[in-house]
Amino acid sequence: MEAFSSFFDSQNRRRWSYDSLKNFRQISPAVQNHLKRVYLTLCCALVASAFGAYLHMIWNIGGILTTLGSFGSMIWLLSTPPYQQSSKRLSLLFLSAVLQGASVGPLIKVAIDVDPSILITAFVGTAVAFVCFSVAAMLARRREYLYLGGLLSSALSILMWLQFASSIFGGSASVFKFELYFGLLIFVGYMVVDTQEIIEKAHLGDMDYVKHSLTLFTDFVAVFVRILIIMLKNSADKKEKKKKRRN
């Protein structure tokens, strides 16, 4: 927790102004162009994911098969040499995004059935968090938050073991709630670390924008799913409380 508190303390110590928000002098023009390609590709991947969710609404295709297909497409993409067959790698990225959207489709359908505004609020909240933390990572000194990577990896490992134990021995509502918020904190942290890592790799000559877009896409979906589940759970708790008061 000290690492996360130091992140926010360092942001408070830095004097923010409109001029500071335009200060990207630490990022070279080549890296800035690379980031533009990364975020443009990320936006296209999000559109493809939304299309996948729409396909689930029509044909109810989301499930374990689309999840496995999404992971398979990611592995295929990562195993393809960079700077070769860029159209193929882009196709694999968008295929993975479509299948990922279909996998999240059942959750999105539940949100639409409960209250469509929950879905919109969850997406907007994720987008705002993504933009804020990405900009913070860009404005920070180079490699300032890369040390968080080890901490986040350890936290993610703990979360995975906790979920594994819950699936075997069963988990309570409090454990599930802890997993949700703890996972949300982890992937929000990854937004910062992955953004700085992409910038640092680009400075070192790694301009693989497809792979970098996949990394940010994974972070975005992970945060979006957790925010959506949290909001659905809060909505269900409110309805239950209202029923108890009426009775």
GROMACS .gro file of C-alpha atoms in nm:
model
  247
    1MET     CA    1   0.000   0.000   0.000
    2GLU     CA    2   0.296   0.232   0.057
    3ALA     CA    3   0.377   0.213  -0.313
    4PHE     CA    4   0.026   0.322  -0.409
    5SER     CA    5   0.024   0.601  -0.151
    6SER     CA    6   0.356   0.728  -0.280
    7PHE     CA    7   0.204   0.743  -0.629
    8PHE     CA    8  -0.072   0.979  -0.516
    9ASP     CA    9   0.162   1.178  -0.289
   10SER     CA   10   0.397   1.243  -0.578
   11GLN     CA   11   0.106   1.365  -0.789
   12ASN     CA   12  -0.005   1.604  -0.515
   13ARG     CA   13   0.346   1.744  -0.474
   14ARG     CA   14   0.369   1.821  -0.844
   15ARG     CA   15   0.215   2.154  -0.938
   16TRP     CA   16  -0.055   2.091  -1.198
   17SER     CA   17  -0.146   2.353  -1.452
   18TYR     CA   18  -0.267   2.372  -1.807
   19ASP     CA   19   0.092   2.418  -1.926
   20SER     CA   20   0.207   2.109  -1.737
   21LEU     CA   21  -0.063   1.903  -1.906
   22LYS     CA   22   0.092   1.993  -2.241
   23ASN     CA   23   0.443   1.910  -2.127
   24PHE     CA   24   0.542   1.595  -2.313
   25ARG     CA   25   0.903   1.700  -2.369
   26GLN     CA   26   1.029   1.381  -2.209
   27ILE     CA   27   0.856   1.186  -2.486
   28SER     CA   28   1.028   1.208  -2.823
   29PRO     CA   29   0.825   1.281  -3.139
   30ALA     CA   30   0.878   0.923  -3.260
   31VAL     CA   31   0.739   0.784  -2.936
   32GLN     CA   32   0.448   1.028  -2.948
   33ASN     CA   33   0.359   0.902  -3.296
   34HIS     CA   34   0.387   0.546  -3.167
   35LEU     CA   35   0.147   0.626  -2.882
   36LYS     CA   36  -0.101   0.773  -3.130
   37ARG     CA   37  -0.097   0.445  -3.324
   38VAL     CA   38  -0.134   0.247  -3.001
   39TYR     CA   39  -0.437   0.441  -2.879
   40LEU     CA   40  -0.599   0.448  -3.223
   41THR     CA   41  -0.561   0.070  -3.245
   42LEU     CA   42  -0.694   0.040  -2.890
   43CYS     CA   43  -1.006   0.237  -2.984
   44CYS     CA   44  -1.063   0.009  -3.284
   45ALA     CA   45  -1.021  -0.295  -3.057
   46LEU     CA   46  -1.283  -0.155  -2.817
   47VAL     CA   47  -1.524  -0.105  -3.108
   48ALA     CA   48  -1.459  -0.465  -3.214
   49SER     CA   49  -1.526  -0.578  -2.857
   50ALA     CA   50  -1.856  -0.389  -2.853
   51PHE     CA   51  -1.945  -0.563  -3.180
   52GLY     CA   52  -1.870  -0.898  -3.015
   53ALA     CA   53  -2.102  -0.812  -2.727
   54TYR     CA   54  -2.370  -0.718  -2.981
   55LEU     CA   55  -2.328  -1.054  -3.153
   56HIS     CA   56  -2.393  -1.222  -2.820
   57MET     CA   57  -2.715  -1.025  -2.783
   58ILE     CA   58  -2.832  -1.159  -3.120
   59TRP     CA   59  -2.706  -1.518  -3.120
   60ASN     CA   60  -2.612  -1.583  -2.756
   61ILE     CA   61  -2.260  -1.699  -2.850
   62GLY     CA   62  -2.072  -1.584  -2.539
   63GLY     CA   63  -1.930  -1.855  -2.315
   64ILE     CA   64  -1.630  -2.074  -2.247
   65LEU     CA   65  -1.560  -2.130  -2.616
   66THR     CA   66  -1.534  -1.759  -2.695
   67THR     CA   67  -1.313  -1.712  -2.389
   68LEU     CA   68  -1.078  -1.988  -2.502
   69GLY     CA   69  -1.087  -1.849  -2.855
   70SER     CA   70  -0.992  -1.505  -2.728
   71PHE     CA   71  -0.696  -1.640  -2.533
   72GLY     CA   72  -0.593  -1.853  -2.830
   73SER     CA   73  -0.596  -1.548  -3.058
   74MET     CA   74  -0.384  -1.355  -2.808
   75ILE     CA   75  -0.127  -1.635  -2.790
   76TRP     CA   76  -0.120  -1.661  -3.170
   77LEU     CA   77  -0.069  -1.285  -3.196
   78LEU     CA   78   0.212  -1.283  -2.939
   79SER     CA   79   0.384  -1.576  -3.109
   80THR     CA   80   0.382  -1.397  -3.446
   81PRO     CA   81   0.710  -1.206  -3.504
   82PRO     CA   82   0.665  -0.827  -3.481
   83TYR     CA   83   0.712  -0.606  -3.784
   84GLN     CA   84   0.603  -0.899  -4.002
   85GLN     CA   85   0.253  -0.964  -4.134
   86SER     CA   86   0.113  -0.656  -3.957
   87SER     CA   87  -0.227  -0.706  -4.120
   88LYS     CA   88  -0.240  -1.060  -3.982
   89ARG     CA   89  -0.148  -0.943  -3.632
   90LEU     CA   90  -0.411  -0.668  -3.646
   91SER     CA   91  -0.669  -0.922  -3.757
   92LEU     CA   92  -0.576  -1.145  -3.463
   93LEU     CA   93  -0.606  -0.850  -3.226
   94PHE     CA   94  -0.953  -0.759  -3.352
   95LEU     CA   95  -1.059  -1.127  -3.352
   96SER     CA   96  -0.949  -1.154  -2.991
   97ALA     CA   97  -1.139  -0.833  -2.910
   98VAL     CA   98  -1.458  -0.960  -3.075
   99LEU     CA   99  -1.439  -1.290  -2.887
  100GLN     CA  100  -1.360  -1.108  -2.563
  101GLY     CA  101  -1.663  -0.886  -2.615
  102ALA     CA  102  -1.879  -1.193  -2.674
  103SER     CA  103  -1.741  -1.349  -2.355
  104VAL     CA  104  -1.837  -1.038  -2.157
  105GLY     CA  105  -2.171  -1.031  -2.341
  106PRO     CA  106  -2.369  -1.227  -2.077
  107LEU     CA  107  -2.264  -0.977  -1.809
  108ILE     CA  108  -2.354  -0.685  -2.034
  109LYS     CA  109  -2.693  -0.842  -2.107
  110VAL     CA  110  -2.762  -0.867  -1.734
  111ALA     CA  111  -2.670  -0.500  -1.690
  112ILE     CA  112  -2.903  -0.397  -1.973
  113ASP     CA  113  -3.188  -0.601  -1.824
  114VAL     CA  114  -3.134  -0.449  -1.479
  115ASP     CA  115  -3.066  -0.088  -1.578
  116PRO     CA  116  -2.900   0.026  -1.904
  117SER     CA  117  -2.760   0.334  -1.729
  118ILE     CA  118  -2.536   0.104  -1.522
  119LEU     CA  119  -2.361  -0.013  -1.838
  120ILE     CA  120  -2.307   0.343  -1.961
  121THR     CA  121  -2.183   0.462  -1.622
  122ALA     CA  122  -1.941   0.168  -1.592
  123PHE     CA  123  -1.795   0.233  -1.938
  124VAL     CA  124  -1.763   0.608  -1.883
  125GLY     CA  125  -1.606   0.550  -1.541
  126THR     CA  126  -1.355   0.306  -1.688
  127ALA     CA  127  -1.272   0.544  -1.973
  128VAL     CA  128  -1.220   0.837  -1.735
  129ALA     CA  129  -0.997   0.629  -1.506
  130PHE     CA  130  -0.801   0.501  -1.805
  131VAL     CA  131  -0.742   0.850  -1.946
  132CYS     CA  132  -0.648   1.001  -1.608
  133PHE     CA  133  -0.400   0.731  -1.511
  134SER     CA  134  -0.253   0.712  -1.861
  135VAL     CA  135  -0.194   1.088  -1.869
  136ALA     CA  136  -0.043   1.073  -1.519
  137ALA     CA  137   0.197   0.803  -1.640
  138MET     CA  138   0.294   1.011  -1.945
  139LEU     CA  139   0.355   1.327  -1.743
  140ALA     CA  140   0.558   1.148  -1.476
  141ARG     CA  141   0.934   1.114  -1.495
  142ARG     CA  142   1.055   0.823  -1.706
  143ARG     CA  143   1.056   0.489  -1.523
  144GLU     CA  144   0.911   0.659  -1.211
  145TYR     CA  145   0.640   0.396  -1.157
  146LEU     CA  146   0.793   0.093  -1.324
  147TYR     CA  147   0.894  -0.036  -0.981
  148LEU     CA  148   0.523  -0.096  -0.915
  149GLY     CA  149   0.532  -0.378  -1.170
  150GLY     CA  150   0.682  -0.626  -0.925
  151LEU     CA  151   0.436  -0.528  -0.655
  152LEU     CA  152   0.140  -0.562  -0.893
  153SER     CA  153   0.261  -0.899  -1.018
  154SER     CA  154   0.280  -1.027  -0.661
  155ALA     CA  155  -0.066  -0.888  -0.584
  156LEU     CA  156  -0.206  -1.049  -0.900
  157SER     CA  157  -0.054  -1.382  -0.799
  158ILE     CA  158  -0.219  -1.353  -0.456
  159LEU     CA  159  -0.552  -1.274  -0.621
  160MET     CA  160  -0.528  -1.576  -0.852
  161TRP     CA  161  -0.446  -1.810  -0.562
  162LEU     CA  162  -0.734  -1.662  -0.364
  163GLN     CA  163  -0.976  -1.721  -0.652
  164PHE     CA  164  -0.842  -2.074  -0.694
  165ALA     CA  165  -0.895  -2.148  -0.325
  166SER     CA  166  -1.246  -2.001  -0.339
  167SER     CA  167  -1.337  -2.221  -0.635
  168ILE     CA  168  -1.228  -2.533  -0.445
  169PHE     CA  169  -1.331  -2.463  -0.087
  170GLY     CA  170  -1.607  -2.212  -0.158
  171GLY     CA  171  -1.602  -1.844  -0.077
  172SER     CA  172  -1.821  -1.607   0.118
  173ALA     CA  173  -1.975  -1.283  -0.007
  174SER     CA  174  -1.710  -1.084   0.179
  175VAL     CA  175  -1.430  -1.278   0.006
  176PHE     CA  176  -1.592  -1.217  -0.334
  177LYS     CA  177  -1.622  -0.847  -0.257
  178PHE     CA  178  -1.257  -0.834  -0.152
  179GLU     CA  179  -1.154  -1.006  -0.476
  180LEU     CA  180  -1.351  -0.750  -0.679
  181TYR     CA  181  -1.205  -0.439  -0.519
  182PHE     CA  182  -0.856  -0.585  -0.484
  183GLY     CA  183  -0.859  -0.687  -0.852
  184LEU     CA  184  -0.984  -0.342  -0.950
  185LEU     CA  185  -0.699  -0.179  -0.760
  186ILE     CA  186  -0.447  -0.410  -0.926
  187PHE     CA  187  -0.557  -0.345  -1.283
  188VAL     CA  188  -0.586   0.030  -1.229
  189GLY     CA  189  -0.224   0.014  -1.117
  190TYR     CA  190  -0.140  -0.181  -1.431
  191MET     CA  191  -0.282   0.105  -1.638
  192VAL     CA  192  -0.005   0.328  -1.503
  193VAL     CA  193   0.274   0.070  -1.515
  194ASP     CA  194   0.189  -0.061  -1.862
  195THR     CA  195   0.167   0.291  -2.005
  196GLN     CA  196   0.512   0.380  -1.871
  197GLU     CA  197   0.650   0.044  -1.984
  198ILE     CA  198   0.518   0.103  -2.337
  199ILE     CA  199   0.679   0.447  -2.343
  200GLU     CA  200   1.010   0.309  -2.216
  201LYS     CA  201   1.009   0.023  -2.465
  202ALA     CA  202   0.934   0.267  -2.747
  203HIS     CA  203   1.232   0.480  -2.642
  204LEU     CA  204   1.444   0.166  -2.666
  205GLY     CA  205   1.318   0.093  -3.018
  206ASP     CA  206   1.027  -0.145  -2.953
  207MET     CA  207   0.752   0.000  -3.174
  208ASP     CA  208   0.521  -0.302  -3.169
  209TYR     CA  209   0.197  -0.102  -3.148
  210VAL     CA  210  -0.024  -0.409  -3.192
  211LYS     CA  211   0.118  -0.585  -2.888
  212HIS     CA  212   0.109  -0.263  -2.684
  213SER     CA  213  -0.254  -0.207  -2.782
  214LEU     CA  214  -0.335  -0.560  -2.668
  215THR     CA  215  -0.176  -0.489  -2.329
  216LEU     CA  216  -0.385  -0.174  -2.274
  217PHE     CA  217  -0.698  -0.345  -2.407
  218THR     CA  218  -0.657  -0.621  -2.148
  219ASP     CA  219  -0.624  -0.362  -1.871
  220PHE     CA  220  -0.930  -0.171  -1.992
  221VAL     CA  221  -1.155  -0.479  -2.009
  222ALA     CA  222  -1.038  -0.604  -1.669
  223VAL     CA  223  -1.124  -0.272  -1.504
  224PHE     CA  224  -1.454  -0.237  -1.693
  225VAL     CA  225  -1.576  -0.585  -1.594
  226ARG     CA  226  -1.499  -0.526  -1.226
  227ILE     CA  227  -1.662  -0.184  -1.218
  228LEU     CA  228  -1.970  -0.326  -1.390
  229ILE     CA  229  -1.997  -0.616  -1.143
  230ILE     CA  230  -1.955  -0.379  -0.848
  231MET     CA  231  -2.229  -0.150  -0.978
  232LEU     CA  232  -2.464  -0.444  -1.045
  233LYS     CA  233  -2.404  -0.577  -0.697
  234ASN     CA  234  -2.470  -0.237  -0.541
  235SER     CA  235  -2.791  -0.204  -0.745
  236ALA     CA  236  -2.908  -0.547  -0.630
  237ASP     CA  237  -2.830  -0.462  -0.266
  238LYS     CA  238  -3.032  -0.139  -0.291
  239LYS     CA  239  -3.332  -0.323  -0.434
  240GLU     CA  240  -3.312  -0.584  -0.160
  241LYS     CA  241  -3.305  -0.313   0.107
  242LYS     CA  242  -3.613  -0.148  -0.045
  243LYS     CA  243  -3.801  -0.477  -0.041
  244LYS     CA  244  -3.715  -0.529   0.327
  245ARG     CA  245  -3.839  -0.180   0.413
  246ARG     CA  246  -4.169  -0.242   0.233
  247ASN     CA  247  -4.217  -0.569   0.414
   0.00000   0.00000   0.00000
